[in-house]
């Protein structure tokens, strides 16, 4: 893990040094170009050596190597601190002073001297300790393959104790000449069964009786399998690559049992510099792949899963979190200012998880100037909220800080290096000084009570993601300048989202946000009919232009509209066939018809329609024209009767219907005809008034999703007779899908349900008897109370960690005997048996 921390620093430092030489600091560049190039090249070689070393089998632990890596990590952090201070000063005050330039030059030259000294120490002490200078794994550390059969079975002249068993078997062979016979040799591993068989095979009696004879190596396949299992086990315990390891350690920031949003975690990894683009993937793809790797290895547990089986929220289970905390503290990756016995000299990543912060304060002599990441959960003493102490902050998460107030924002806006900022419910107004945060990429205001967004936020040059529910302050005088900036310089991709009323500013500006990929809009009704009409026109044009900008079939573009009580007339437009939108959510008090443009979206895969009243039959009939749909969700108080005929929605994988109540008239229940939805994998029908599948409803479960259906989720309030009918219908289905009953508002982990459905012996279970293998988590929807870690929790967890990890590692380890990977013994049937604990 120590190399993961170092590589994370090196990954961010290299581009910073390159940017330093590239940007226009002419005087400094002339003086320091050789020094900076030397340091950059040295760091590149160090990173390459570490990457090459870690791809090899792990060698014996080397104290010299560990000390060298710690020294290089400290040096790299010092370099990054130096560059960040320079950028901070250049951004805020400039470098006009000759003294400032000289001071910076002296620091760079001192860092070069330290780099050269570390290189000399590495070479000299590695040689003195008998370690290779590049720490290349020696042959003794690699897996040792079994010796060849000729070497392993060469008969030694001094073998004793074999005469009796050998003669007995030869006698058995000679009793019935000309007849086939199987003789089994059974015993514990290492007793010489194979050697005995080899002696018999090479005896003169057998050679004379069996002219064509064969010595098959029956263990060879099992040995290969054993080696693969050993390598797989090693891979499971040591995730490949420093990126994943750094992302793993970062999970220690969050308290035990704390749900974490997947996209939030990915954005924080990016802001911290843990993920970067490679030759084949963008930085976003690298972050997503790293997250999926941690989920697949069961290090991250899904809590809530979205419609497309993508994890929305997750958490780390207790045992793994204790391991992460132990490694993070040992490697000085994360510092817990509460509950950590000894604080490191240099603190760079801080997590405050404490309920009673007012009882403890930070000593004034603790240096917090190097902190790059600060996350606060619950209460915190005012000394922690003195943001002038954090000079080099890049990530600031105050979403769940209980003590945050508006007055703190003045100092936060002076942290010029911020790339990620999340604010909590104590914030009511965002100051105009937010414009100083030139490097800010993510601004999350969802937990705040901010109603109006300053126009300066949209002018931030690096802003990519903006979250919240707000209106825009009056910007009539700046509209021309702002439109020009949004068209030419803005990087904004996510705007989720804004509220429209009689003000037309947001819709007009949205037309110029050319990089937008995700938009959320809330429509607010206004009594002024003329203003409402003008606003609808601008909003309609903005939505059309947003959809029409999607010209790449592979782009992920999302639009969410909550029209409330407003008219849907502004959505009454059509589009050409070359427009692409992948996800559409439409919510309103009454959705009377499907907007015409929806049927022309060739690659619309996700569609959600939500009405607080009813979904009419006209809307439902039009859905059959949306050919590419893979996920369809319908939410309504009442649902008109609709029919899904054979041939409709053939690409649909998931169909979710949520209805508050159905009328007693049987015609109101949906009808899915035989042979319809051939690729359906997940079917949710949540309504407590639901009847059986084939009685009055007309839903033919036995032919629904033939060969694909894995899960059926129903409301737990359904009558018992209807439950039994659904279970019986599922048992008759060729794929025997899992039937799960959930309460209102429950969330089902579809990944686990789907995985277990194929192997489930039973066709249905009630919610109270759901097996853990089938449903990993069922949690209540809504705002989750997130507990903070007490002071003593971390110390207690670390104190009990060695014993727990020993049990955990012992449960997954392979018994080793005589230096081999796994103990093999021959059974009576001639097959080898592997013994694992």
mmCIF file of C-alpha atoms in Angstrom, residues 376-636:
data_model
loop_
_atom_site.group_PDB
_atom_site.id
_atom_site.type_symbol
_atom_site.label_atom_id
_atom_site.label_comp_id
_atom_site.label_asym_id
_atom_site.label_seq_id
_atom_site.Cartn_x
_atom_site.Cartn_y
_atom_site.Cartn_z
ATOM 1 C CA UNK A 376 -16.171 16.838 8.339
ATOM 2 C CA UNK A 377 -19.046 14.683 9.598
ATOM 3 C CA UNK A 378 -21.301 15.955 12.364
ATOM 4 C CA UNK A 379 -20.036 18.491 14.881
ATOM 5 C CA UNK A 380 -16.602 20.078 14.805
ATOM 6 C CA UNK A 381 -14.857 22.568 17.029
ATOM 7 C CA UNK A 382 -14.538 26.101 15.699
ATOM 8 C CA UNK A 383 -10.765 25.657 15.447
ATOM 9 C CA UNK A 384 -11.361 23.170 12.641
ATOM 10 C CA UNK A 385 -13.550 25.696 10.843
ATOM 11 C CA UNK A 386 -10.820 28.333 10.721
ATOM 12 C CA UNK A 387 -10.241 27.796 7.026
ATOM 13 C CA UNK A 388 -7.413 30.301 6.869
ATOM 14 C CA UNK A 389 -5.221 27.546 8.358
ATOM 15 C CA UNK A 390 -5.675 25.332 5.290
ATOM 16 C CA UNK A 391 -3.460 26.932 2.644
ATOM 17 C CA UNK A 392 -3.429 24.202 -0.012
ATOM 18 C CA UNK A 393 -6.957 22.749 0.110
ATOM 19 C CA UNK A 394 -8.113 20.918 -3.014
ATOM 20 C CA UNK A 395 -11.096 18.942 -1.671
ATOM 21 C CA UNK A 396 -13.465 20.372 0.950
ATOM 22 C CA UNK A 397 -16.538 18.314 1.899
ATOM 23 C CA UNK A 398 -18.752 20.064 4.467
ATOM 24 C CA UNK A 399 -22.016 18.502 3.306
ATOM 25 C CA UNK A 400 -22.663 16.924 6.703
ATOM 26 C CA UNK A 401 -20.925 19.484 8.924
ATOM 27 C CA UNK A 402 -23.389 20.645 11.577
ATOM 28 C CA UNK A 403 -21.470 23.787 12.547
ATOM 29 C CA UNK A 404 -21.157 25.358 9.098
ATOM 30 C CA UNK A 405 -22.453 28.954 8.741
ATOM 31 C CA UNK A 406 -22.560 31.610 6.047
ATOM 32 C CA UNK A 407 -19.691 33.538 7.624
ATOM 33 C CA UNK A 408 -17.295 30.664 6.925
ATOM 34 C CA UNK A 409 -17.663 31.130 3.175
ATOM 35 C CA UNK A 410 -15.526 34.266 3.122
ATOM 36 C CA UNK A 411 -12.439 32.294 4.105
ATOM 37 C CA UNK A 412 -13.429 29.283 2.005
ATOM 38 C CA UNK A 413 -13.508 31.503 -1.084
ATOM 39 C CA UNK A 414 -9.853 32.380 -0.404
ATOM 40 C CA UNK A 415 -8.761 28.770 -0.815
ATOM 41 C CA UNK A 416 -7.850 29.333 -4.430
ATOM 42 C CA UNK A 417 -6.738 25.763 -5.210
ATOM 43 C CA UNK A 418 -10.113 24.171 -4.428
ATOM 44 C CA UNK A 419 -11.303 21.672 -7.041
ATOM 45 C CA UNK A 420 -14.173 20.078 -5.110
ATOM 46 C CA UNK A 421 -16.523 21.941 -2.743
ATOM 47 C CA UNK A 422 -19.612 20.503 -1.067
ATOM 48 C CA UNK A 423 -21.631 22.601 1.398
ATOM 49 C CA UNK A 424 -24.259 21.689 3.986
ATOM 50 C CA UNK A 425 -27.593 22.860 5.313
ATOM 51 C CA UNK A 426 -26.173 25.792 7.285
ATOM 52 C CA UNK A 427 -25.496 27.793 4.100
ATOM 53 C CA UNK A 428 -28.241 30.132 2.905
ATOM 54 C CA UNK A 429 -26.382 32.556 0.612
ATOM 55 C CA UNK A 430 -23.447 32.056 -1.746
ATOM 56 C CA UNK A 431 -21.191 35.159 -1.886
ATOM 57 C CA UNK A 432 -19.907 36.712 -5.082
ATOM 58 C CA UNK A 433 -16.363 35.953 -3.905
ATOM 59 C CA UNK A 434 -16.956 32.426 -5.187
ATOM 60 C CA UNK A 435 -15.552 33.800 -8.452
ATOM 61 C CA UNK A 436 -12.043 33.513 -6.958
ATOM 62 C CA UNK A 437 -12.136 29.700 -7.158
ATOM 63 C CA UNK A 438 -10.688 29.472 -10.646
ATOM 64 C CA UNK A 439 -9.803 25.760 -10.346
ATOM 65 C CA UNK A 440 -13.164 24.573 -8.949
ATOM 66 C CA UNK A 441 -14.530 21.577 -10.874
ATOM 67 C CA UNK A 442 -17.425 20.398 -8.660
ATOM 68 C CA UNK A 443 -19.798 22.579 -6.623
ATOM 69 C CA UNK A 444 -22.417 20.619 -4.683
ATOM 70 C CA UNK A 445 -25.156 22.722 -3.061
ATOM 71 C CA UNK A 446 -27.838 20.034 -2.710
ATOM 72 C CA UNK A 447 -27.799 20.086 1.092
ATOM 73 C CA UNK A 448 -27.903 23.885 1.335
ATOM 74 C CA UNK A 449 -30.966 26.143 1.438
ATOM 75 C CA UNK A 450 -29.620 28.486 -1.230
ATOM 76 C CA UNK A 451 -32.447 29.814 -3.405
ATOM 77 C CA UNK A 452 -30.552 32.116 -5.750
ATOM 78 C CA UNK A 453 -27.286 31.351 -7.496
ATOM 79 C CA UNK A 454 -24.814 34.195 -8.104
ATOM 80 C CA UNK A 455 -24.076 34.719 -11.764
ATOM 81 C CA UNK A 456 -20.350 34.440 -10.949
ATOM 82 C CA UNK A 457 -20.692 30.673 -10.472
ATOM 83 C CA UNK A 458 -21.428 30.140 -14.147
ATOM 84 C CA UNK A 459 -18.284 32.103 -15.017
ATOM 85 C CA UNK A 460 -15.924 29.704 -13.221
ATOM 86 C CA UNK A 461 -13.553 28.508 -15.973
ATOM 87 C CA UNK A 462 -13.026 24.937 -14.711
ATOM 88 C CA UNK A 463 -16.504 24.170 -13.346
ATOM 89 C CA UNK A 464 -17.788 20.834 -14.678
ATOM 90 C CA UNK A 465 -20.491 19.717 -12.211
ATOM 91 C CA UNK A 466 -23.037 21.999 -10.513
ATOM 92 C CA UNK A 467 -25.645 20.533 -8.167
ATOM 93 C CA UNK A 468 -28.531 22.125 -6.296
ATOM 94 C CA UNK A 469 -32.030 23.533 -6.722
ATOM 95 C CA UNK A 470 -31.854 27.251 -7.366
ATOM 96 C CA UNK A 471 -32.870 30.215 -9.451
ATOM 97 C CA UNK A 472 -30.435 32.597 -11.080
ATOM 98 C CA UNK A 473 -29.901 36.113 -9.847
ATOM 99 C CA UNK A 474 -30.721 38.945 -12.212
ATOM 100 C CA UNK A 475 -28.044 39.110 -14.910
ATOM 101 C CA UNK A 476 -29.556 41.330 -17.622
ATOM 102 C CA UNK A 477 -26.546 43.633 -17.680
ATOM 103 C CA UNK A 478 -24.066 40.782 -18.046
ATOM 104 C CA UNK A 479 -25.969 38.571 -20.470
ATOM 105 C CA UNK A 480 -23.823 39.302 -23.534
ATOM 106 C CA UNK A 481 -20.554 38.665 -21.701
ATOM 107 C CA UNK A 482 -21.925 35.552 -20.019
ATOM 108 C CA UNK A 483 -23.277 34.072 -23.236
ATOM 109 C CA UNK A 484 -19.908 34.546 -24.899
ATOM 110 C CA UNK A 485 -18.113 32.866 -22.001
ATOM 111 C CA UNK A 486 -20.511 29.888 -21.916
ATOM 112 C CA UNK A 487 -20.150 29.351 -25.656
ATOM 113 C CA UNK A 488 -16.368 29.604 -25.882
ATOM 114 C CA UNK A 489 -14.840 28.756 -22.487
ATOM 115 C CA UNK A 490 -17.309 26.982 -20.213
ATOM 116 C CA UNK A 491 -16.657 23.331 -19.322
ATOM 117 C CA UNK A 492 -19.989 22.780 -17.553
ATOM 118 C CA UNK A 493 -21.297 19.263 -18.212
ATOM 119 C CA UNK A 494 -23.760 18.717 -15.354
ATOM 120 C CA UNK A 495 -26.413 21.246 -14.332
ATOM 121 C CA UNK A 496 -28.778 19.620 -11.854
ATOM 122 C CA UNK A 497 -30.502 21.805 -11.638
ATOM 123 C CA UNK A 498 -32.378 25.095 -11.975
ATOM 124 C CA UNK A 499 -35.900 26.393 -11.410
ATOM 125 C CA UNK A 500 -37.721 28.346 -14.115
ATOM 126 C CA UNK A 501 -40.519 30.812 -13.501
ATOM 127 C CA UNK A 502 -41.235 34.146 -15.121
ATOM 128 C CA UNK A 503 -37.461 34.763 -15.229
ATOM 129 C CA UNK A 504 -36.074 33.818 -18.633
ATOM 130 C CA UNK A 505 -32.371 34.034 -17.785
ATOM 131 C CA UNK A 506 -31.601 30.349 -17.247
ATOM 132 C CA UNK A 507 -33.318 29.071 -20.421
ATOM 133 C CA UNK A 508 -31.542 31.722 -22.491
ATOM 134 C CA UNK A 509 -28.151 30.825 -21.026
ATOM 135 C CA UNK A 510 -28.742 27.091 -21.387
ATOM 136 C CA UNK A 511 -28.718 27.491 -25.164
ATOM 137 C CA UNK A 512 -25.053 28.532 -24.940
ATOM 138 C CA UNK A 513 -23.887 25.722 -22.613
ATOM 139 C CA UNK A 514 -22.468 23.638 -25.421
ATOM 140 C CA UNK A 515 -20.841 20.959 -23.228
ATOM 141 C CA UNK A 516 -23.922 20.066 -21.181
ATOM 142 C CA UNK A 517 -24.606 16.348 -20.888
ATOM 143 C CA UNK A 518 -26.958 16.201 -17.885
ATOM 144 C CA UNK A 519 -29.704 18.720 -17.074
ATOM 145 C CA UNK A 520 -32.423 18.849 -14.411
ATOM 146 C CA UNK A 521 -35.180 21.460 -14.658
ATOM 147 C CA UNK A 522 -38.033 22.293 -12.285
ATOM 148 C CA UNK A 523 -40.863 24.357 -13.798
ATOM 149 C CA UNK A 524 -42.598 26.738 -11.422
ATOM 150 C CA UNK A 525 -46.065 28.004 -12.264
ATOM 151 C CA UNK A 526 -46.612 31.765 -12.385
ATOM 152 C CA UNK A 527 -49.762 33.840 -12.328
ATOM 153 C CA UNK A 528 -48.480 36.150 -15.062
ATOM 154 C CA UNK A 529 -49.687 34.507 -18.283
ATOM 155 C CA UNK A 530 -47.567 36.631 -20.657
ATOM 156 C CA UNK A 531 -44.339 36.074 -18.696
ATOM 157 C CA UNK A 532 -45.107 32.386 -18.480
ATOM 158 C CA UNK A 533 -45.623 32.196 -22.245
ATOM 159 C CA UNK A 534 -42.303 33.921 -22.995
ATOM 160 C CA UNK A 535 -40.478 31.700 -20.506
ATOM 161 C CA UNK A 536 -42.003 28.588 -22.062
ATOM 162 C CA UNK A 537 -40.789 29.646 -25.503
ATOM 163 C CA UNK A 538 -37.206 30.110 -24.306
ATOM 164 C CA UNK A 539 -37.294 26.881 -22.322
ATOM 165 C CA UNK A 540 -38.646 24.941 -25.295
ATOM 166 C CA UNK A 541 -35.895 26.306 -27.530
ATOM 167 C CA UNK A 542 -33.237 25.516 -24.919
ATOM 168 C CA UNK A 543 -34.437 21.910 -24.575
ATOM 169 C CA UNK A 544 -34.536 21.468 -28.354
ATOM 170 C CA UNK A 545 -30.989 22.763 -28.757
ATOM 171 C CA UNK A 546 -29.756 20.588 -25.900
ATOM 172 C CA UNK A 547 -31.202 17.448 -27.497
ATOM 173 C CA UNK A 548 -30.042 18.393 -30.985
ATOM 174 C CA UNK A 549 -26.444 18.803 -29.795
ATOM 175 C CA UNK A 550 -26.368 15.074 -29.084
ATOM 176 C CA UNK A 551 -25.018 13.749 -32.349
ATOM 177 C CA UNK A 552 -22.904 10.847 -31.074
ATOM 178 C CA UNK A 553 -24.732 7.597 -30.408
ATOM 179 C CA UNK A 554 -22.198 6.705 -27.692
ATOM 180 C CA UNK A 555 -22.686 9.903 -25.656
ATOM 181 C CA UNK A 556 -24.531 9.558 -22.340
ATOM 182 C CA UNK A 557 -26.971 12.457 -22.240
ATOM 183 C CA UNK A 558 -29.709 12.889 -19.661
ATOM 184 C CA UNK A 559 -32.680 15.254 -19.333
ATOM 185 C CA UNK A 560 -34.945 15.469 -16.280
ATOM 186 C CA UNK A 561 -38.087 17.647 -16.316
ATOM 187 C CA UNK A 562 -40.507 18.304 -13.471
ATOM 188 C CA UNK A 563 -43.328 20.350 -14.968
ATOM 189 C CA UNK A 564 -45.447 20.312 -11.811
ATOM 190 C CA UNK A 565 -48.739 22.057 -12.494
ATOM 191 C CA UNK A 566 -47.419 23.821 -15.597
ATOM 192 C CA UNK A 567 -48.721 23.157 -19.061
ATOM 193 C CA UNK A 568 -46.831 20.731 -21.272
ATOM 194 C CA UNK A 569 -47.337 22.811 -24.400
ATOM 195 C CA UNK A 570 -43.669 23.862 -24.470
ATOM 196 C CA UNK A 571 -42.776 20.199 -25.087
ATOM 197 C CA UNK A 572 -44.998 19.983 -28.143
ATOM 198 C CA UNK A 573 -42.248 19.822 -30.759
ATOM 199 C CA UNK A 574 -40.690 17.207 -33.023
ATOM 200 C CA UNK A 575 -37.059 16.469 -33.869
ATOM 201 C CA UNK A 576 -35.116 14.818 -36.638
ATOM 202 C CA UNK A 577 -33.794 11.268 -36.539
ATOM 203 C CA UNK A 578 -30.169 12.320 -35.919
ATOM 204 C CA UNK A 579 -30.750 13.571 -32.335
ATOM 205 C CA UNK A 580 -29.589 11.430 -29.475
ATOM 206 C CA UNK A 581 -30.702 11.409 -25.841
ATOM 207 C CA UNK A 582 -30.075 8.360 -23.685
ATOM 208 C CA UNK A 583 -32.217 9.127 -20.608
ATOM 209 C CA UNK A 584 -35.425 11.102 -20.083
ATOM 210 C CA UNK A 585 -37.383 11.642 -16.870
ATOM 211 C CA UNK A 586 -40.696 13.461 -17.109
ATOM 212 C CA UNK A 587 -42.707 14.283 -13.998
ATOM 213 C CA UNK A 588 -45.915 16.262 -13.613
ATOM 214 C CA UNK A 589 -49.232 16.457 -11.866
ATOM 215 C CA UNK A 590 -50.948 15.111 -14.930
ATOM 216 C CA UNK A 591 -49.170 13.789 -18.006
ATOM 217 C CA UNK A 592 -51.858 13.792 -20.656
ATOM 218 C CA UNK A 593 -49.711 12.740 -23.621
ATOM 219 C CA UNK A 594 -46.213 11.663 -24.550
ATOM 220 C CA UNK A 595 -44.224 14.593 -26.018
ATOM 221 C CA UNK A 596 -43.889 14.136 -29.788
ATOM 222 C CA UNK A 597 -40.079 14.403 -29.766
ATOM 223 C CA UNK A 598 -39.746 11.282 -27.589
ATOM 224 C CA UNK A 599 -40.663 8.848 -30.363
ATOM 225 C CA UNK A 600 -37.993 10.349 -32.634
ATOM 226 C CA UNK A 601 -35.120 9.676 -30.200
ATOM 227 C CA UNK A 602 -33.382 6.744 -31.829
ATOM 228 C CA UNK A 603 -31.213 5.741 -28.862
ATOM 229 C CA UNK A 604 -33.439 6.608 -25.897
ATOM 230 C CA UNK A 605 -32.736 3.709 -23.539
ATOM 231 C CA UNK A 606 -34.125 4.947 -20.186
ATOM 232 C CA UNK A 607 -37.553 6.523 -19.789
ATOM 233 C CA UNK A 608 -39.348 7.410 -16.568
ATOM 234 C CA UNK A 609 -42.865 8.887 -16.533
ATOM 235 C CA UNK A 610 -44.261 10.024 -13.209
ATOM 236 C CA UNK A 611 -47.698 11.536 -12.622
ATOM 237 C CA UNK A 612 -49.269 12.497 -9.317
ATOM 238 C CA UNK A 613 -52.693 11.810 -10.869
ATOM 239 C CA UNK A 614 -52.956 9.332 -13.720
ATOM 240 C CA UNK A 615 -51.171 8.155 -16.810
ATOM 241 C CA UNK A 616 -53.619 8.117 -19.693
ATOM 242 C CA UNK A 617 -54.022 5.372 -22.246
ATOM 243 C CA UNK A 618 -52.775 7.736 -24.976
ATOM 244 C CA UNK A 619 -49.414 8.059 -23.217
ATOM 245 C CA UNK A 620 -49.110 4.323 -22.719
ATOM 246 C CA UNK A 621 -50.082 3.513 -26.312
ATOM 247 C CA UNK A 622 -47.381 5.828 -27.653
ATOM 248 C CA UNK A 623 -44.659 3.978 -25.720
ATOM 249 C CA UNK A 624 -44.655 1.152 -28.270
ATOM 250 C CA UNK A 625 -43.061 3.567 -30.745
ATOM 251 C CA UNK A 626 -39.976 4.082 -28.576
ATOM 252 C CA UNK A 627 -38.094 1.144 -30.037
ATOM 253 C CA UNK A 628 -34.712 1.318 -28.273
ATOM 254 C CA UNK A 629 -36.002 1.387 -24.693
ATOM 255 C CA UNK A 630 -34.130 -0.858 -22.276
ATOM 256 C CA UNK A 631 -35.634 0.533 -19.079
ATOM 257 C CA UNK A 632 -39.167 1.844 -18.576
ATOM 258 C CA UNK A 633 -40.564 3.114 -15.293
ATOM 259 C CA UNK A 634 -44.153 4.249 -14.853
ATOM 260 C CA UNK A 635 -45.299 5.965 -11.638
ATOM 261 C CA UNK A 636 -48.866 7.142 -11.145
#
